[in-house]
Amino acid sequence: MAYRIKLENFEGPLDLLLFLIKKNEVDIYDIPIAPITRQYLEYVQLMQVLDLDFASEFILMAATLIRIKAQMLLPKPQIAEEMEEIDPRQELMARLLEYRKYKEIAHELGRRESKHRLYHPRTIAEADYFDDETGLEFGQVTLYDLLSAFNEVFRRFENQPVHQVITPRVSVDEQIKFIKAFVKDRDQISFSQLLQQVHLKTRAAVIGTLIALLELIRSKSILVKQSGPFSEIWIFNPSASN
Amino acid sequence: MKRINRIIESLLFAADGPISLKRLAQIVPDADDDQIRESIEELNNHYQDHAFGIVRIAGGFQLVTRSEYHEHIQKMYAARTRPRLSQAALEALSVIAYKQPVSRIEIEAVRGVNSDGVLGTLLERGVIEIRGRAETVGRPLLYGTTEEFLKYFGLNNQSDLPSMEEIEAMLREREEERQEEEVTDRPEPPSEDAT
């Protein structure tokens, strides 16, 4: 049989402290640090044991409480006697008082929320009507609205595979080097043979090779011969034939 | 029913949110603010036997159903009823409502706990907005409440909320009451001469 422990849900260390102050019926302006610290630590330990969603802020407050307790135990230095004594609890007290105010306001807002959610206005499909004068009500669109709209669009595209078409680039210089290397060890080679050796079977690669060939002919690095129109073009290495 | 009342009724019926007195005066021909207020009062009297009435909200007037029918309307809209705001969200919202424009760091200083998540929720619900950046180190974002905040809590304007002084006075009073109780609760010390 599993045990279930009902533990108050605290919004943070200040909330827990306020709860302990109320539970012990002690004065918020004169907090008995030792017993409150002890109970605070018990709660924090319990929360850890129960593996509740545990915020590091609780540990920080535990350290603060222990520091205050230590400060109060230490004998006060002699020099401080004439100066106005500063209560080590002062800062914590101020924070608790401040927090308590907002907790009260939160409570008030909660009350209003419960009350007002009982009233229902008429609802109109938003897209049916526009403000005649302004068209769209720009004033009501905030930066956050834009960001969430962007986010929405972004999410829609998130799981779609993205295809990127990369155009293979064939440079004339590369093809010149390729033809030279190919022709170097051979006496002759046909143009169709040469094209079969071109790595990329794309139109651009063929054109690049052709331009490279023309360039090589112009610089007299190779010789070409053709027996008749539309017949095979033969490429010769001039240095080899010499 | 007077024609002006019917015009106002039609506007409130067709409106998608609260309409301000100023806006009503612009639309309704030859009517000043007082006449419009009077008409709204007459309409509300007329609605006494109906399930709805006109309320003042977010600086305007709106036709809403009476609270006693909430149960039924909620059943109709079961799937789209938005959950209530969490305690954490209400706390952060309180700080924003009273300190705006305010940064996350300031909110966290008051609450003593990280408030990143709740700010996101509040932004999503439209009750707060980003007002800009503070001209301090790190230029943090500043938050403030929106008109939706007023609508959501059924407030006419910010001053419908108790002032900070009123909150402080109330807490002081409660503290004093507690201390008085403590004094009176203390049992009488047993008298030794009683025997």
Short mmCIF file of N, CA and C in Angstrom, two decimals, chain A residues 13-182:
data_model
loop_
_atom_site.label_atom_id
_atom_site.label_comp_id
_atom_site.label_asym_id
_atom_site.label_seq_id
_atom_site.Cartn_x
_atom_site.Cartn_y
_atom_site.Cartn_z
N PRO A 13 10.30 30.01 -1.58
CA PRO A 13 10.75 30.03 -0.20
C PRO A 13 10.02 31.07 0.67
N LEU A 14 9.69 32.21 0.07
CA LEU A 14 8.99 33.25 0.85
C LEU A 14 7.59 32.78 1.23
N ASP A 15 6.96 32.08 0.29
CA ASP A 15 5.63 31.54 0.53
C ASP A 15 5.67 30.54 1.68
N LEU A 16 6.67 29.67 1.64
CA LEU A 16 6.83 28.67 2.70
C LEU A 16 7.07 29.35 4.05
N LEU A 17 7.91 30.38 4.07
CA LEU A 17 8.20 31.10 5.32
C LEU A 17 6.93 31.75 5.88
N LEU A 18 6.17 32.38 5.00
CA LEU A 18 4.92 33.01 5.45
C LEU A 18 3.97 31.98 6.06
N PHE A 19 3.95 30.81 5.42
CA PHE A 19 3.10 29.73 5.93
C PHE A 19 3.54 29.32 7.34
N LEU A 20 4.85 29.19 7.53
CA LEU A 20 5.37 28.76 8.84
C LEU A 20 5.11 29.82 9.91
N ILE A 21 5.23 31.09 9.51
CA ILE A 21 4.98 32.19 10.45
C ILE A 21 3.51 32.16 10.89
N LYS A 22 2.65 31.91 9.92
CA LYS A 22 1.21 31.87 10.22
C LYS A 22 0.88 30.65 11.08
N LYS A 23 1.45 29.53 10.70
CA LYS A 23 1.17 28.27 11.38
C LYS A 23 1.60 28.33 12.85
N ASN A 24 2.75 28.97 13.07
CA ASN A 24 3.28 29.06 14.43
C ASN A 24 2.70 30.24 15.21
N GLU A 25 1.89 31.03 14.52
CA GLU A 25 1.29 32.22 15.11
C GLU A 25 2.34 33.12 15.75
N VAL A 26 3.40 33.37 15.00
CA VAL A 26 4.44 34.25 15.51
C VAL A 26 4.37 35.60 14.79
N ASP A 27 5.05 36.57 15.36
CA ASP A 27 5.03 37.93 14.83
C ASP A 27 6.00 38.07 13.67
N ILE A 28 5.48 38.53 12.56
CA ILE A 28 6.33 38.69 11.37
C ILE A 28 7.42 39.73 11.61
N TYR A 29 7.17 40.67 12.55
CA TYR A 29 8.14 41.72 12.85
C TYR A 29 9.18 41.25 13.88
N ASP A 30 8.98 40.05 14.42
CA ASP A 30 9.91 39.53 15.42
C ASP A 30 9.95 38.00 15.26
N ILE A 31 10.51 37.57 14.15
CA ILE A 31 10.49 36.15 13.83
C ILE A 31 11.46 35.37 14.72
N PRO A 32 10.97 34.35 15.43
CA PRO A 32 11.90 33.50 16.19
C PRO A 32 12.68 32.62 15.20
N ILE A 33 13.90 33.06 14.89
CA ILE A 33 14.65 32.44 13.81
C ILE A 33 14.92 30.95 14.01
N ALA A 34 15.33 30.56 15.24
CA ALA A 34 15.72 29.16 15.46
C ALA A 34 14.60 28.17 15.13
N PRO A 35 13.41 28.29 15.75
CA PRO A 35 12.38 27.29 15.42
C PRO A 35 11.89 27.38 13.97
N ILE A 36 11.81 28.59 13.43
CA ILE A 36 11.34 28.73 12.05
C ILE A 36 12.34 28.09 11.08
N THR A 37 13.64 28.31 11.34
CA THR A 37 14.67 27.71 10.49
C THR A 37 14.58 26.18 10.54
N ARG A 38 14.42 25.67 11.75
CA ARG A 38 14.34 24.21 11.93
C ARG A 38 13.17 23.64 11.11
N GLN A 39 12.00 24.28 11.24
CA GLN A 39 10.82 23.79 10.51
C GLN A 39 10.98 23.95 9.01
N TYR A 40 11.62 25.06 8.63
CA TYR A 40 11.85 25.31 7.20
C TYR A 40 12.69 24.18 6.62
N LEU A 41 13.77 23.84 7.33
CA LEU A 41 14.66 22.79 6.84
C LEU A 41 13.95 21.44 6.78
N GLU A 42 13.07 21.19 7.76
CA GLU A 42 12.31 19.93 7.74
C GLU A 42 11.46 19.83 6.47
N TYR A 43 10.83 20.95 6.13
CA TYR A 43 9.99 20.98 4.93
C TYR A 43 10.82 20.75 3.68
N VAL A 44 11.96 21.45 3.64
CA VAL A 44 12.81 21.33 2.45
C VAL A 44 13.29 19.89 2.30
N GLN A 45 13.64 19.26 3.44
CA GLN A 45 14.08 17.86 3.38
C GLN A 45 12.96 16.95 2.88
N LEU A 46 11.77 17.22 3.39
CA LEU A 46 10.60 16.43 2.99
C LEU A 46 10.35 16.56 1.49
N MET A 47 10.50 17.80 1.01
CA MET A 47 10.28 18.03 -0.42
C MET A 47 11.31 17.27 -1.24
N GLN A 48 12.55 17.20 -0.71
CA GLN A 48 13.59 16.47 -1.44
C GLN A 48 13.31 14.98 -1.43
N VAL A 49 12.88 14.48 -0.26
CA VAL A 49 12.57 13.06 -0.13
C VAL A 49 11.45 12.68 -1.09
N LEU A 50 10.44 13.55 -1.16
CA LEU A 50 9.29 13.27 -2.03
C LEU A 50 9.61 13.56 -3.49
N ASP A 51 10.81 14.10 -3.70
CA ASP A 51 11.27 14.37 -5.06
C ASP A 51 10.30 15.31 -5.79
N LEU A 52 9.83 16.30 -5.06
CA LEU A 52 8.95 17.27 -5.69
C LEU A 52 9.79 18.15 -6.61
N ASP A 53 9.11 18.74 -7.52
CA ASP A 53 9.79 19.65 -8.43
C ASP A 53 10.46 20.71 -7.55
N PHE A 54 11.74 20.58 -7.42
CA PHE A 54 12.41 21.31 -6.37
C PHE A 54 13.23 22.46 -6.92
N ALA A 55 12.94 23.64 -6.38
CA ALA A 55 13.63 24.82 -6.88
C ALA A 55 14.84 25.14 -6.01
N SER A 56 15.91 25.54 -6.67
CA SER A 56 17.15 25.85 -5.96
C SER A 56 16.97 27.03 -5.01
N GLU A 57 15.94 27.86 -5.28
CA GLU A 57 15.69 29.01 -4.43
C GLU A 57 15.43 28.59 -2.98
N PHE A 58 14.88 27.40 -2.78
CA PHE A 58 14.60 26.94 -1.43
C PHE A 58 15.89 26.73 -0.64
N ILE A 59 16.91 26.23 -1.34
CA ILE A 59 18.20 25.99 -0.70
C ILE A 59 18.87 27.31 -0.34
N LEU A 60 18.76 28.27 -1.26
CA LEU A 60 19.36 29.59 -1.03
C LEU A 60 18.76 30.22 0.22
N MET A 61 17.44 30.10 0.37
CA MET A 61 16.79 30.66 1.55
C MET A 61 17.23 29.93 2.81
N ALA A 62 17.42 28.61 2.72
CA ALA A 62 17.89 27.84 3.89
C ALA A 62 19.22 28.39 4.36
N ALA A 63 20.10 28.68 3.40
CA ALA A 63 21.41 29.23 3.73
C ALA A 63 21.27 30.60 4.38
N THR A 64 20.36 31.41 3.86
CA THR A 64 20.12 32.75 4.42
C THR A 64 19.65 32.65 5.87
N LEU A 65 18.72 31.74 6.11
CA LEU A 65 18.18 31.57 7.46
C LEU A 65 19.27 31.15 8.44
N ILE A 66 20.13 30.23 8.00
CA ILE A 66 21.20 29.75 8.88
C ILE A 66 22.20 30.88 9.17
N ARG A 67 22.46 31.70 8.14
CA ARG A 67 23.37 32.83 8.33
C ARG A 67 22.80 33.82 9.36
N ILE A 68 21.51 34.08 9.24
CA ILE A 68 20.87 35.00 10.18
C ILE A 68 20.94 34.44 11.60
N LYS A 69 20.67 33.16 11.70
CA LYS A 69 20.69 32.50 13.01
C LYS A 69 22.08 32.62 13.64
N ALA A 70 23.10 32.38 12.81
CA ALA A 70 24.48 32.47 13.29
C ALA A 70 24.81 33.90 13.73
N GLN A 71 24.39 34.86 12.95
CA GLN A 71 24.65 36.27 13.27
C GLN A 71 24.02 36.65 14.60
N MET A 72 22.86 36.09 14.87
CA MET A 72 22.16 36.44 16.10
C MET A 72 22.80 35.79 17.31
N LEU A 73 23.49 34.67 17.09
CA LEU A 73 24.15 33.96 18.19
C LEU A 73 25.48 34.62 18.56
N LEU A 74 26.13 35.18 17.55
CA LEU A 74 27.46 35.76 17.77
C LEU A 74 27.38 36.96 18.70
N PRO A 75 28.37 37.11 19.57
CA PRO A 75 28.38 38.30 20.44
C PRO A 75 28.58 39.53 19.59
N LYS A 76 27.88 40.60 19.95
CA LYS A 76 27.98 41.81 19.15
C LYS A 76 29.31 42.50 19.42
N PRO A 77 29.95 42.96 18.37
CA PRO A 77 31.23 43.65 18.58
C PRO A 77 31.05 44.94 19.39
N GLN A 78 32.08 45.24 20.21
CA GLN A 78 32.01 46.38 21.14
C GLN A 78 31.78 47.71 20.43
N ILE A 79 32.44 47.88 19.30
CA ILE A 79 32.37 49.17 18.61
C ILE A 79 30.94 49.50 18.20
N ALA A 80 30.18 48.45 17.90
CA ALA A 80 28.84 48.66 17.37
C ALA A 80 27.88 49.19 18.44
N GLU A 81 28.33 49.16 19.70
CA GLU A 81 27.44 49.50 20.80
C GLU A 81 26.78 50.87 20.65
N GLU A 82 27.58 51.83 20.23
CA GLU A 82 27.04 53.17 20.16
C GLU A 82 26.20 53.38 18.90
N MET A 83 26.52 52.59 17.90
CA MET A 83 25.76 52.72 16.65
C MET A 83 24.40 52.04 16.82
N GLU A 84 23.51 52.44 15.94
CA GLU A 84 22.20 51.82 16.01
C GLU A 84 22.30 50.36 15.59
N GLU A 85 21.76 49.52 16.39
CA GLU A 85 21.90 48.09 16.15
C GLU A 85 21.04 47.66 14.95
N ILE A 86 21.68 46.91 14.06
CA ILE A 86 20.91 46.43 12.90
C ILE A 86 20.53 44.98 13.14
N ASP A 87 19.25 44.73 13.10
CA ASP A 87 18.74 43.37 13.28
C ASP A 87 19.08 42.55 12.05
N PRO A 88 19.76 41.40 12.21
CA PRO A 88 20.10 40.58 11.02
C PRO A 88 18.85 40.11 10.27
N ARG A 89 17.71 40.16 10.93
CA ARG A 89 16.48 39.68 10.31
C ARG A 89 15.83 40.73 9.43
N GLN A 90 16.34 41.97 9.56
CA GLN A 90 15.71 43.11 8.89
C GLN A 90 15.41 42.92 7.41
N GLU A 91 16.45 42.51 6.66
CA GLU A 91 16.29 42.40 5.22
C GLU A 91 15.25 41.34 4.85
N LEU A 92 15.33 40.21 5.55
CA LEU A 92 14.39 39.13 5.29
C LEU A 92 12.96 39.57 5.60
N MET A 93 12.85 40.31 6.71
CA MET A 93 11.53 40.79 7.13
C MET A 93 10.93 41.70 6.05
N ALA A 94 11.77 42.59 5.52
CA ALA A 94 11.30 43.52 4.48
C ALA A 94 10.82 42.74 3.26
N ARG A 95 11.58 41.71 2.90
CA ARG A 95 11.19 40.91 1.73
C ARG A 95 9.88 40.18 1.98
N LEU A 96 9.73 39.65 3.21
CA LEU A 96 8.50 38.93 3.53
C LEU A 96 7.29 39.86 3.49
N LEU A 97 7.47 41.06 4.05
CA LEU A 97 6.36 42.03 4.07
C LEU A 97 5.96 42.42 2.65
N GLU A 98 6.98 42.64 1.81
CA GLU A 98 6.72 43.00 0.42
C GLU A 98 5.99 41.86 -0.30
N TYR A 99 6.52 40.66 -0.12
CA TYR A 99 5.92 39.51 -0.79
C TYR A 99 4.48 39.29 -0.33
N ARG A 100 4.27 39.50 0.97
CA ARG A 100 2.93 39.27 1.53
C ARG A 100 1.88 40.17 0.87
N LYS A 101 2.30 41.41 0.56
CA LYS A 101 1.37 42.35 -0.09
C LYS A 101 0.93 41.81 -1.45
N TYR A 102 1.93 41.34 -2.23
CA TYR A 102 1.59 40.86 -3.57
C TYR A 102 0.82 39.55 -3.54
N LYS A 103 1.10 38.76 -2.50
CA LYS A 103 0.35 37.52 -2.34
C LYS A 103 -1.12 37.85 -2.08
N GLU A 104 -1.32 38.91 -1.30
CA GLU A 104 -2.68 39.36 -1.00
C GLU A 104 -3.38 39.85 -2.28
N ILE A 105 -2.63 40.60 -3.09
CA ILE A 105 -3.20 41.10 -4.35
C ILE A 105 -3.53 39.93 -5.27
N ALA A 106 -2.62 38.93 -5.30
CA ALA A 106 -2.86 37.75 -6.12
C ALA A 106 -4.15 37.07 -5.69
N HIS A 107 -4.35 37.04 -4.38
CA HIS A 107 -5.55 36.45 -3.81
C HIS A 107 -6.79 37.22 -4.30
N GLU A 108 -6.66 38.53 -4.27
CA GLU A 108 -7.75 39.41 -4.72
C GLU A 108 -8.05 39.18 -6.21
N LEU A 109 -6.99 39.08 -7.00
CA LEU A 109 -7.17 38.83 -8.44
C LEU A 109 -7.85 37.48 -8.65
N GLY A 110 -7.44 36.49 -7.85
CA GLY A 110 -8.03 35.17 -7.94
C GLY A 110 -9.53 35.22 -7.66
N ARG A 111 -9.88 36.03 -6.64
CA ARG A 111 -11.30 36.19 -6.30
C ARG A 111 -12.07 36.78 -7.47
N ARG A 112 -11.46 37.82 -8.07
CA ARG A 112 -12.13 38.49 -9.20
C ARG A 112 -12.23 37.56 -10.40
N GLU A 113 -11.17 36.75 -10.60
CA GLU A 113 -11.20 35.79 -11.71
C GLU A 113 -12.36 34.82 -11.53
N SER A 114 -12.52 34.28 -10.31
CA SER A 114 -13.61 33.32 -10.07
C SER A 114 -14.95 33.98 -10.31
N LYS A 115 -15.06 35.23 -9.89
CA LYS A 115 -16.34 35.92 -10.01
C LYS A 115 -16.63 36.24 -11.48
N HIS A 116 -15.62 36.79 -12.14
CA HIS A 116 -15.90 37.28 -13.48
C HIS A 116 -16.05 36.17 -14.52
N ARG A 117 -15.43 35.02 -14.27
CA ARG A 117 -15.53 33.97 -15.28
C ARG A 117 -16.94 33.39 -15.35
N LEU A 118 -17.82 33.85 -14.45
CA LEU A 118 -19.20 33.39 -14.47
C LEU A 118 -20.03 34.19 -15.48
N TYR A 119 -19.49 35.34 -15.93
CA TYR A 119 -20.22 36.16 -16.88
C TYR A 119 -19.72 35.87 -18.30
N HIS A 120 -20.63 35.67 -19.20
CA HIS A 120 -20.20 35.37 -20.57
C HIS A 120 -20.67 36.45 -21.53
N PRO A 121 -19.76 37.05 -22.27
CA PRO A 121 -20.18 38.01 -23.29
C PRO A 121 -20.61 37.24 -24.54
N ARG A 122 -21.25 37.96 -25.43
CA ARG A 122 -21.56 37.32 -26.71
C ARG A 122 -20.26 37.17 -27.47
N THR A 123 -20.12 36.10 -28.22
CA THR A 123 -18.89 35.93 -28.99
C THR A 123 -19.20 36.04 -30.46
N ILE A 124 -18.31 36.68 -31.16
CA ILE A 124 -18.49 36.89 -32.59
C ILE A 124 -17.25 36.36 -33.28
N ALA A 125 -17.46 35.64 -34.36
CA ALA A 125 -16.31 35.16 -35.11
C ALA A 125 -15.49 36.36 -35.55
N GLU A 126 -14.25 36.38 -35.15
CA GLU A 126 -13.43 37.56 -35.33
C GLU A 126 -13.31 38.04 -36.77
N ALA A 127 -13.23 37.09 -37.68
CA ALA A 127 -12.95 37.47 -39.07
C ALA A 127 -14.13 38.13 -39.77
N ASP A 128 -15.31 38.01 -39.18
CA ASP A 128 -16.50 38.56 -39.84
C ASP A 128 -16.54 40.08 -39.88
N TYR A 129 -15.95 40.69 -38.89
CA TYR A 129 -16.07 42.14 -38.80
C TYR A 129 -14.72 42.83 -38.68
N PHE A 130 -14.63 43.95 -39.36
CA PHE A 130 -13.43 44.77 -39.23
C PHE A 130 -13.85 46.15 -38.77
N ASP A 131 -12.94 46.82 -38.14
CA ASP A 131 -13.20 48.19 -37.77
C ASP A 131 -13.12 49.01 -39.07
N ASP A 132 -14.22 49.67 -39.41
CA ASP A 132 -14.28 50.39 -40.68
C ASP A 132 -13.19 51.44 -40.84
N GLU A 133 -12.95 52.15 -39.74
CA GLU A 133 -12.02 53.27 -39.84
C GLU A 133 -10.58 52.84 -39.99
N THR A 134 -10.22 51.85 -39.24
CA THR A 134 -8.80 51.50 -39.21
C THR A 134 -8.49 50.23 -39.99
N GLY A 135 -9.53 49.54 -40.45
CA GLY A 135 -9.27 48.26 -41.10
C GLY A 135 -8.88 47.25 -40.04
N LEU A 136 -7.60 47.08 -39.87
CA LEU A 136 -7.12 46.22 -38.80
C LEU A 136 -6.81 47.07 -37.59
N GLU A 137 -7.00 46.48 -36.42
CA GLU A 137 -6.68 47.24 -35.22
C GLU A 137 -5.22 47.01 -34.86
N PHE A 138 -4.39 47.84 -35.46
CA PHE A 138 -2.95 47.68 -35.27
C PHE A 138 -2.52 47.83 -33.83
N GLY A 139 -3.19 48.72 -33.14
CA GLY A 139 -2.82 49.01 -31.75
C GLY A 139 -2.85 47.79 -30.86
N GLN A 140 -3.68 46.83 -31.27
CA GLN A 140 -3.83 45.67 -30.39
C GLN A 140 -2.87 44.54 -30.74
N VAL A 141 -2.09 44.75 -31.76
CA VAL A 141 -1.11 43.73 -32.11
C VAL A 141 0.21 44.09 -31.45
N THR A 142 0.68 43.20 -30.58
CA THR A 142 1.92 43.49 -29.87
C THR A 142 3.07 42.71 -30.51
N LEU A 143 4.26 43.06 -30.09
CA LEU A 143 5.44 42.35 -30.56
C LEU A 143 5.31 40.87 -30.29
N TYR A 144 4.72 40.56 -29.14
CA TYR A 144 4.57 39.16 -28.76
C TYR A 144 3.63 38.43 -29.73
N ASP A 145 2.57 39.14 -30.16
CA ASP A 145 1.64 38.55 -31.13
C ASP A 145 2.38 38.17 -32.40
N LEU A 146 3.24 39.10 -32.84
CA LEU A 146 4.01 38.85 -34.05
C LEU A 146 4.93 37.66 -33.87
N LEU A 147 5.58 37.62 -32.71
CA LEU A 147 6.50 36.51 -32.44
C LEU A 147 5.76 35.19 -32.39
N SER A 148 4.57 35.17 -31.78
CA SER A 148 3.87 33.90 -31.71
C SER A 148 3.34 33.50 -33.08
N ALA A 149 2.96 34.48 -33.88
CA ALA A 149 2.52 34.17 -35.25
C ALA A 149 3.67 33.57 -36.04
N PHE A 150 4.84 34.18 -35.88
CA PHE A 150 6.04 33.69 -36.55
C PHE A 150 6.35 32.26 -36.11
N ASN A 151 6.23 32.07 -34.81
CA ASN A 151 6.50 30.77 -34.22
C ASN A 151 5.58 29.70 -34.79
N GLU A 152 4.33 30.10 -34.97
CA GLU A 152 3.31 29.20 -35.49
C GLU A 152 3.66 28.76 -36.92
N VAL A 153 4.03 29.74 -37.71
CA VAL A 153 4.42 29.45 -39.09
C VAL A 153 5.65 28.56 -39.10
N PHE A 154 6.58 28.91 -38.24
CA PHE A 154 7.83 28.18 -38.15
C PHE A 154 7.57 26.72 -37.80
N ARG A 155 6.66 26.50 -36.85
CA ARG A 155 6.34 25.16 -36.40
C ARG A 155 5.72 24.34 -37.53
N ARG A 156 4.91 25.01 -38.34
CA ARG A 156 4.24 24.33 -39.43
C ARG A 156 5.26 23.73 -40.41
N PHE A 157 6.38 24.43 -40.57
CA PHE A 157 7.37 23.98 -41.53
C PHE A 157 8.44 23.09 -40.92
N GLU A 158 8.39 22.98 -39.63
CA GLU A 158 9.48 22.34 -38.91
C GLU A 158 9.74 20.90 -39.35
N ASN A 159 8.66 20.13 -39.53
CA ASN A 159 8.85 18.71 -39.80
C ASN A 159 8.86 18.34 -41.28
N GLN A 160 8.81 19.37 -42.10
CA GLN A 160 8.86 19.08 -43.52
C GLN A 160 10.30 18.95 -43.97
N PRO A 161 10.58 17.87 -44.78
CA PRO A 161 11.96 17.74 -45.24
C PRO A 161 12.32 18.89 -46.17
N VAL A 162 13.50 19.35 -46.02
CA VAL A 162 13.94 20.47 -46.86
C VAL A 162 14.84 19.92 -47.96
N HIS A 163 14.50 20.21 -49.19
CA HIS A 163 15.34 19.77 -50.30
C HIS A 163 16.10 20.97 -50.85
N GLN A 164 17.35 20.81 -50.96
CA GLN A 164 18.12 21.90 -51.54
C GLN A 164 18.77 21.39 -52.81
N VAL A 165 18.54 22.11 -53.88
CA VAL A 165 19.12 21.67 -55.15
C VAL A 165 20.46 22.36 -55.34
N ILE A 166 21.49 21.57 -55.42
CA ILE A 166 22.81 22.15 -55.61
C ILE A 166 23.18 22.01 -57.08
N THR A 167 23.44 23.11 -57.74
CA THR A 167 23.85 23.06 -59.13
C THR A 167 25.33 22.74 -59.18
N PRO A 168 25.64 21.59 -59.78
CA PRO A 168 27.07 21.25 -59.84
C PRO A 168 27.78 22.24 -60.76
N ARG A 169 28.83 22.76 -60.31
CA ARG A 169 29.53 23.75 -61.11
C ARG A 169 30.74 23.07 -61.79
N VAL A 170 30.81 23.30 -63.06
CA VAL A 170 31.94 22.74 -63.81
C VAL A 170 32.71 23.93 -64.37
N SER A 171 33.91 24.09 -63.92
CA SER A 171 34.64 25.24 -64.43
C SER A 171 35.48 24.83 -65.65
N VAL A 172 35.67 25.77 -66.54
CA VAL A 172 36.44 25.52 -67.76
C VAL A 172 37.88 25.14 -67.40
N ASP A 173 38.43 25.85 -66.39
CA ASP A 173 39.81 25.57 -65.96
C ASP A 173 39.98 24.11 -65.55
N GLU A 174 38.99 23.62 -64.80
CA GLU A 174 39.05 22.23 -64.34
C GLU A 174 39.05 21.27 -65.53
N GLN A 175 38.18 21.60 -66.49
CA GLN A 175 38.05 20.71 -67.65
C GLN A 175 39.32 20.75 -68.51
N ILE A 176 39.96 21.91 -68.55
CA ILE A 176 41.23 22.00 -69.30
C ILE A 176 42.26 21.06 -68.69
N LYS A 177 42.33 21.12 -67.33
CA LYS A 177 43.28 20.24 -66.64
C LYS A 177 42.93 18.78 -66.89
N PHE A 178 41.61 18.53 -66.84
CA PHE A 178 41.14 17.16 -67.03
C PHE A 178 41.50 16.62 -68.43
N ILE A 179 41.25 17.46 -69.46
CA ILE A 179 41.55 17.02 -70.83
C ILE A 179 43.06 16.80 -71.02
N LYS A 180 43.85 17.75 -70.49
CA LYS A 180 45.32 17.66 -70.62
C LYS A 180 45.83 16.37 -70.00
N ALA A 181 45.30 16.08 -68.78
CA ALA A 181 45.75 14.88 -68.08
C ALA A 181 45.34 13.62 -68.85
N PHE A 182 44.20 13.70 -69.50
CA PHE A 182 43.67 12.54 -70.19
C PHE A 182 44.41 12.27 -71.50
#
